[in-house]
């Protein structure tokens, strides 16, 4: 198994890159989906959130009211850290379960973990990730995506971006940086080139044919 961490700030274009890697053959795991499972109705995670943040963050259907919780944690750093302390251990446990399942299904699988907060939660996770992809777009473009596509007001979009690690912190972890600020075609071209690199590295790890020397390695800040 060859495990890739894929990260980037909110609205940077991670979903597009992850979806393309899945089309190319990767097993994809979404940290946001695991986070939803970790706080599903009846879960210990949701009970802990209710205790810490009050009944106002749980809807009448018993599910987490994400907008209500987001309004709290993105405006209060200590609240955000408390939330992370509740959810991150549960998400890591779910991630390990998914990895074991992927390896059982195919020991040579290439697994891509879409994890927005990689820089904020331990970097390469003690060697779990053998390759890290960072997806970037200009901040103003990300704000526009949040406003136009997700219906946020500008102030909220700016707060959410400011609450995350900056580009320099994420780039420090990167084996390759994909620029999603241009056309969709340009983004997908970068993803396809990166896939060839990781596919060849995975083959070497598993004792298969050595990579084609004519294929360029995008390097630590390739795009």
CSV table of C-alpha atoms in Angstrom, one decimal:
chain,number,residue,atom,x,y,z
A,1,UNK,CA,0.0,0.0,0.0
A,2,UNK,CA,1.2,3.5,-0.8
A,3,UNK,CA,-0.5,6.3,1.2
A,4,UNK,CA,-0.8,9.9,0.0
A,5,UNK,CA,-1.9,12.9,2.1
A,6,UNK,CA,-3.8,15.5,0.1
A,7,UNK,CA,-4.3,18.9,1.7
A,8,UNK,CA,-5.1,22.5,1.0
A,9,UNK,CA,-7.0,25.4,2.5
A,10,UNK,CA,-10.8,25.7,2.4
A,11,UNK,CA,-12.1,26.1,-1.2
A,12,UNK,CA,-8.6,25.4,-2.6
A,13,UNK,CA,-9.9,22.7,-5.0
A,14,UNK,CA,-9.1,19.6,-3.1
A,15,UNK,CA,-12.3,17.8,-4.0
A,16,UNK,CA,-11.6,18.2,-7.7
A,17,UNK,CA,-8.1,16.8,-7.3
A,18,UNK,CA,-9.3,13.9,-5.1
A,19,UNK,CA,-12.1,13.0,-7.6
A,20,UNK,CA,-9.6,12.9,-10.4
A,21,UNK,CA,-7.2,10.7,-8.5
A,22,UNK,CA,-10.1,8.3,-7.8
A,23,UNK,CA,-10.9,8.2,-11.5
A,24,UNK,CA,-7.3,7.3,-12.2
A,25,UNK,CA,-7.3,4.4,-9.8
A,26,UNK,CA,-6.6,5.6,-6.3
A,27,UNK,CA,-8.6,4.5,-3.3
A,28,UNK,CA,-9.9,7.8,-1.8
A,29,UNK,CA,-10.7,8.6,1.8
A,30,UNK,CA,-12.4,11.8,2.8
A,31,UNK,CA,-11.5,13.3,6.2
A,32,UNK,CA,-14.6,15.4,6.2
A,33,UNK,CA,-16.8,12.3,5.7
A,34,UNK,CA,-15.0,10.6,8.6
A,35,UNK,CA,-15.6,13.7,10.7
A,36,UNK,CA,-19.3,13.4,10.0
A,37,UNK,CA,-19.3,9.8,11.0
A,38,UNK,CA,-17.4,10.7,14.2
A,39,UNK,CA,-20.2,13.0,15.3
A,40,UNK,CA,-23.2,11.1,13.9
A,41,UNK,CA,-26.4,11.0,16.1
A,42,UNK,CA,-25.8,8.7,19.0
A,43,UNK,CA,-22.0,8.8,18.8
A,44,UNK,CA,-19.7,9.5,21.7
A,45,UNK,CA,-18.3,12.4,19.7
A,46,UNK,CA,-21.7,14.1,19.4
A,47,UNK,CA,-22.3,13.6,23.1
A,48,UNK,CA,-19.0,15.2,24.0
A,49,UNK,CA,-19.8,18.2,21.7
A,50,UNK,CA,-23.2,18.7,23.3
A,51,UNK,CA,-21.5,18.7,26.7
A,52,UNK,CA,-18.9,21.2,25.7
A,53,UNK,CA,-20.9,23.6,23.5
A,54,UNK,CA,-24.5,23.2,24.7
A,55,UNK,CA,-27.8,22.1,23.3
A,56,UNK,CA,-27.8,24.9,20.7
A,57,UNK,CA,-25.4,23.0,18.5
A,58,UNK,CA,-27.7,19.9,18.2
A,59,UNK,CA,-30.8,20.2,16.0
A,60,UNK,CA,-34.3,19.0,16.8
A,61,UNK,CA,-33.6,15.8,14.8
A,62,UNK,CA,-30.7,14.9,17.1
A,63,UNK,CA,-28.0,15.7,14.5
A,64,UNK,CA,-25.2,18.2,14.8
A,65,UNK,CA,-26.1,21.7,13.7
A,66,UNK,CA,-23.0,22.4,11.8
A,67,UNK,CA,-23.6,26.1,11.0
A,68,UNK,CA,-24.3,26.8,14.7
A,69,UNK,CA,-21.2,25.0,15.8
A,70,UNK,CA,-19.1,26.6,13.0
A,71,UNK,CA,-20.2,30.1,14.1
A,72,UNK,CA,-18.8,29.3,17.5
A,73,UNK,CA,-15.5,27.6,16.7
A,74,UNK,CA,-14.4,29.9,13.8
A,75,UNK,CA,-14.8,32.9,16.0
A,76,UNK,CA,-13.1,31.5,19.1
A,77,UNK,CA,-9.7,29.8,18.9
A,78,UNK,CA,-10.0,28.0,22.3
A,79,UNK,CA,-13.4,26.6,21.2
A,80,UNK,CA,-11.9,25.4,17.9
A,81,UNK,CA,-9.1,23.6,19.8
A,82,UNK,CA,-11.6,22.0,22.1
A,83,UNK,CA,-13.6,20.7,19.2
A,84,UNK,CA,-10.5,19.3,17.6
A,85,UNK,CA,-9.7,17.6,20.8
A,86,UNK,CA,-13.0,15.8,20.6
A,87,UNK,CA,-13.1,14.9,16.9
A,88,UNK,CA,-9.5,14.3,15.8
A,89,UNK,CA,-8.9,11.1,17.9
A,90,UNK,CA,-12.2,9.6,16.6
A,91,UNK,CA,-11.4,10.6,13.0
A,92,UNK,CA,-7.9,9.1,13.2
A,93,UNK,CA,-9.3,5.8,14.5
A,94,UNK,CA,-11.8,5.7,11.5
A,95,UNK,CA,-9.0,6.5,9.1
A,96,UNK,CA,-6.9,3.6,10.4
A,97,UNK,CA,-9.9,1.3,9.9
A,98,UNK,CA,-10.2,2.5,6.3
A,99,UNK,CA,-6.5,1.9,5.7
A,100,UNK,CA,-6.7,-1.6,7.0
A,101,UNK,CA,-9.7,-2.3,4.8
A,102,UNK,CA,-8.0,-0.9,1.7
A,103,UNK,CA,-4.9,-3.0,2.3
A,104,UNK,CA,-6.9,-6.1,2.9
A,105,UNK,CA,-8.6,-5.6,-0.4
A,106,UNK,CA,-5.4,-4.8,-2.4
A,107,UNK,CA,-2.0,-4.8,-0.7
A,108,UNK,CA,-0.7,-2.6,-3.6
A,109,UNK,CA,-3.4,0.0,-3.4
A,110,UNK,CA,-2.6,3.7,-3.7
A,111,UNK,CA,-4.6,5.4,-1.1
A,112,UNK,CA,-5.3,9.2,-1.1
A,113,UNK,CA,-6.5,10.8,2.1
A,114,UNK,CA,-8.2,14.1,1.5
A,115,UNK,CA,-7.4,15.9,4.8
A,116,UNK,CA,-7.9,19.7,4.9
A,117,UNK,CA,-6.1,20.2,8.3
A,118,UNK,CA,-2.9,18.1,7.7
A,119,UNK,CA,-0.6,21.0,8.6
A,120,UNK,CA,-2.6,21.7,11.7
A,121,UNK,CA,-2.8,18.1,12.9
A,122,UNK,CA,0.7,16.6,12.8
A,123,UNK,CA,2.0,17.0,9.3
A,124,UNK,CA,3.0,13.7,7.8
A,125,UNK,CA,1.6,11.9,10.8
A,126,UNK,CA,4.8,10.2,11.9
A,127,UNK,CA,5.5,8.8,8.4
A,128,UNK,CA,1.9,7.6,7.6
A,129,UNK,CA,2.0,9.6,4.4
A,130,UNK,CA,4.7,8.7,1.9
A,131,UNK,CA,3.8,11.5,-0.4
A,132,UNK,CA,2.0,14.8,0.2
A,133,UNK,CA,0.0,16.8,-2.3
A,134,UNK,CA,-0.9,20.4,-1.6
A,135,UNK,CA,-3.7,22.1,-3.6
A,136,UNK,CA,-3.5,25.9,-3.8
A,137,UNK,CA,-5.5,28.8,-5.2
A,138,UNK,CA,-5.2,32.5,-4.6
A,139,UNK,CA,-6.9,33.7,-1.4
A,140,UNK,CA,-9.2,36.1,-3.2
A,141,UNK,CA,-10.3,33.3,-5.5
A,142,UNK,CA,-11.0,31.0,-2.6
A,143,UNK,CA,-13.1,33.7,-0.9
A,144,UNK,CA,-15.1,34.2,-4.1
A,145,UNK,CA,-15.7,30.4,-4.3
A,146,UNK,CA,-17.0,30.4,-0.7
A,147,UNK,CA,-19.3,33.3,-1.3
A,148,UNK,CA,-20.6,32.3,-4.7
A,149,UNK,CA,-20.7,28.5,-4.4
A,150,UNK,CA,-21.3,28.0,-0.7
A,151,UNK,CA,-23.4,31.0,0.1
A,152,UNK,CA,-21.1,32.4,2.8
A,153,UNK,CA,-20.8,36.1,3.4
A,154,UNK,CA,-17.4,37.6,2.8
A,155,UNK,CA,-16.5,38.2,6.4
A,156,UNK,CA,-17.3,34.5,7.3
A,157,UNK,CA,-15.2,33.3,4.4
A,158,UNK,CA,-12.3,35.4,5.4
A,159,UNK,CA,-12.5,34.2,9.1
A,160,UNK,CA,-12.5,30.5,7.9
A,161,UNK,CA,-9.5,31.0,5.8
A,162,UNK,CA,-7.6,32.9,8.5
A,163,UNK,CA,-8.4,30.1,11.0
A,164,UNK,CA,-6.4,27.6,9.0
A,165,UNK,CA,-2.7,27.2,8.3
A,166,UNK,CA,-1.2,29.4,5.7
A,167,UNK,CA,0.2,28.4,2.3
A,168,UNK,CA,3.8,28.5,3.5
A,169,UNK,CA,3.0,26.0,6.3
A,170,UNK,CA,1.3,23.6,3.9
A,171,UNK,CA,4.0,24.0,1.3
A,172,UNK,CA,6.6,22.9,3.9
A,173,UNK,CA,5.0,19.5,3.9
A,174,UNK,CA,4.5,19.1,0.1
A,175,UNK,CA,6.1,16.8,-2.4
A,176,UNK,CA,4.1,18.5,-5.0
A,177,UNK,CA,1.9,21.6,-5.2
A,178,UNK,CA,-1.1,21.7,-7.6
A,179,UNK,CA,-2.3,25.1,-8.6
A,180,UNK,CA,-6.1,25.1,-9.0
A,181,UNK,CA,-6.3,28.8,-9.6
A,182,UNK,CA,-6.5,28.4,-13.4
A,183,UNK,CA,-8.7,26.4,-15.7
A,184,UNK,CA,-10.1,23.0,-14.8
A,185,UNK,CA,-8.1,21.6,-17.7
A,186,UNK,CA,-4.9,22.9,-16.3
A,187,UNK,CA,-5.7,21.5,-12.8
A,188,UNK,CA,-6.4,18.1,-14.2
A,189,UNK,CA,-3.2,18.1,-16.3
A,190,UNK,CA,-1.2,18.6,-13.1
A,191,UNK,CA,-3.1,15.9,-11.3
A,192,UNK,CA,-2.5,13.4,-14.2
A,193,UNK,CA,1.2,14.2,-14.1
A,194,UNK,CA,1.4,13.8,-10.4
A,195,UNK,CA,-0.5,10.4,-10.6
A,196,UNK,CA,2.2,9.1,-12.9
A,197,UNK,CA,4.9,10.0,-10.4
A,198,UNK,CA,3.1,8.4,-7.4
A,199,UNK,CA,2.2,5.4,-9.4
A,200,UNK,CA,5.8,4.8,-10.3
A,201,UNK,CA,7.0,5.4,-6.7
A,202,UNK,CA,4.4,2.9,-5.5
A,203,UNK,CA,5.6,0.4,-8.0
A,204,UNK,CA,9.2,0.7,-6.8
A,205,UNK,CA,8.0,0.3,-3.2
A,206,UNK,CA,6.3,-2.9,-4.1
A,207,UNK,CA,9.2,-4.3,-6.1
A,208,UNK,CA,7.7,-3.7,-9.5
A,209,UNK,CA,9.4,-2.2,-12.6
A,210,UNK,CA,11.5,0.9,-11.9
A,211,UNK,CA,10.0,4.2,-13.0
A,212,UNK,CA,10.5,5.6,-16.5
A,213,UNK,CA,13.4,8.0,-16.2
A,214,UNK,CA,11.8,10.2,-19.0
A,215,UNK,CA,8.9,11.0,-16.7
A,216,UNK,CA,9.7,14.2,-14.8
A,217,UNK,CA,9.3,14.3,-11.0
A,218,UNK,CA,7.5,17.5,-10.1
A,219,UNK,CA,9.6,17.9,-7.0
A,220,UNK,CA,8.7,19.6,-3.7
A,221,UNK,CA,7.0,22.6,-5.2
A,222,UNK,CA,6.0,21.4,-8.7
A,223,UNK,CA,2.9,22.6,-10.3
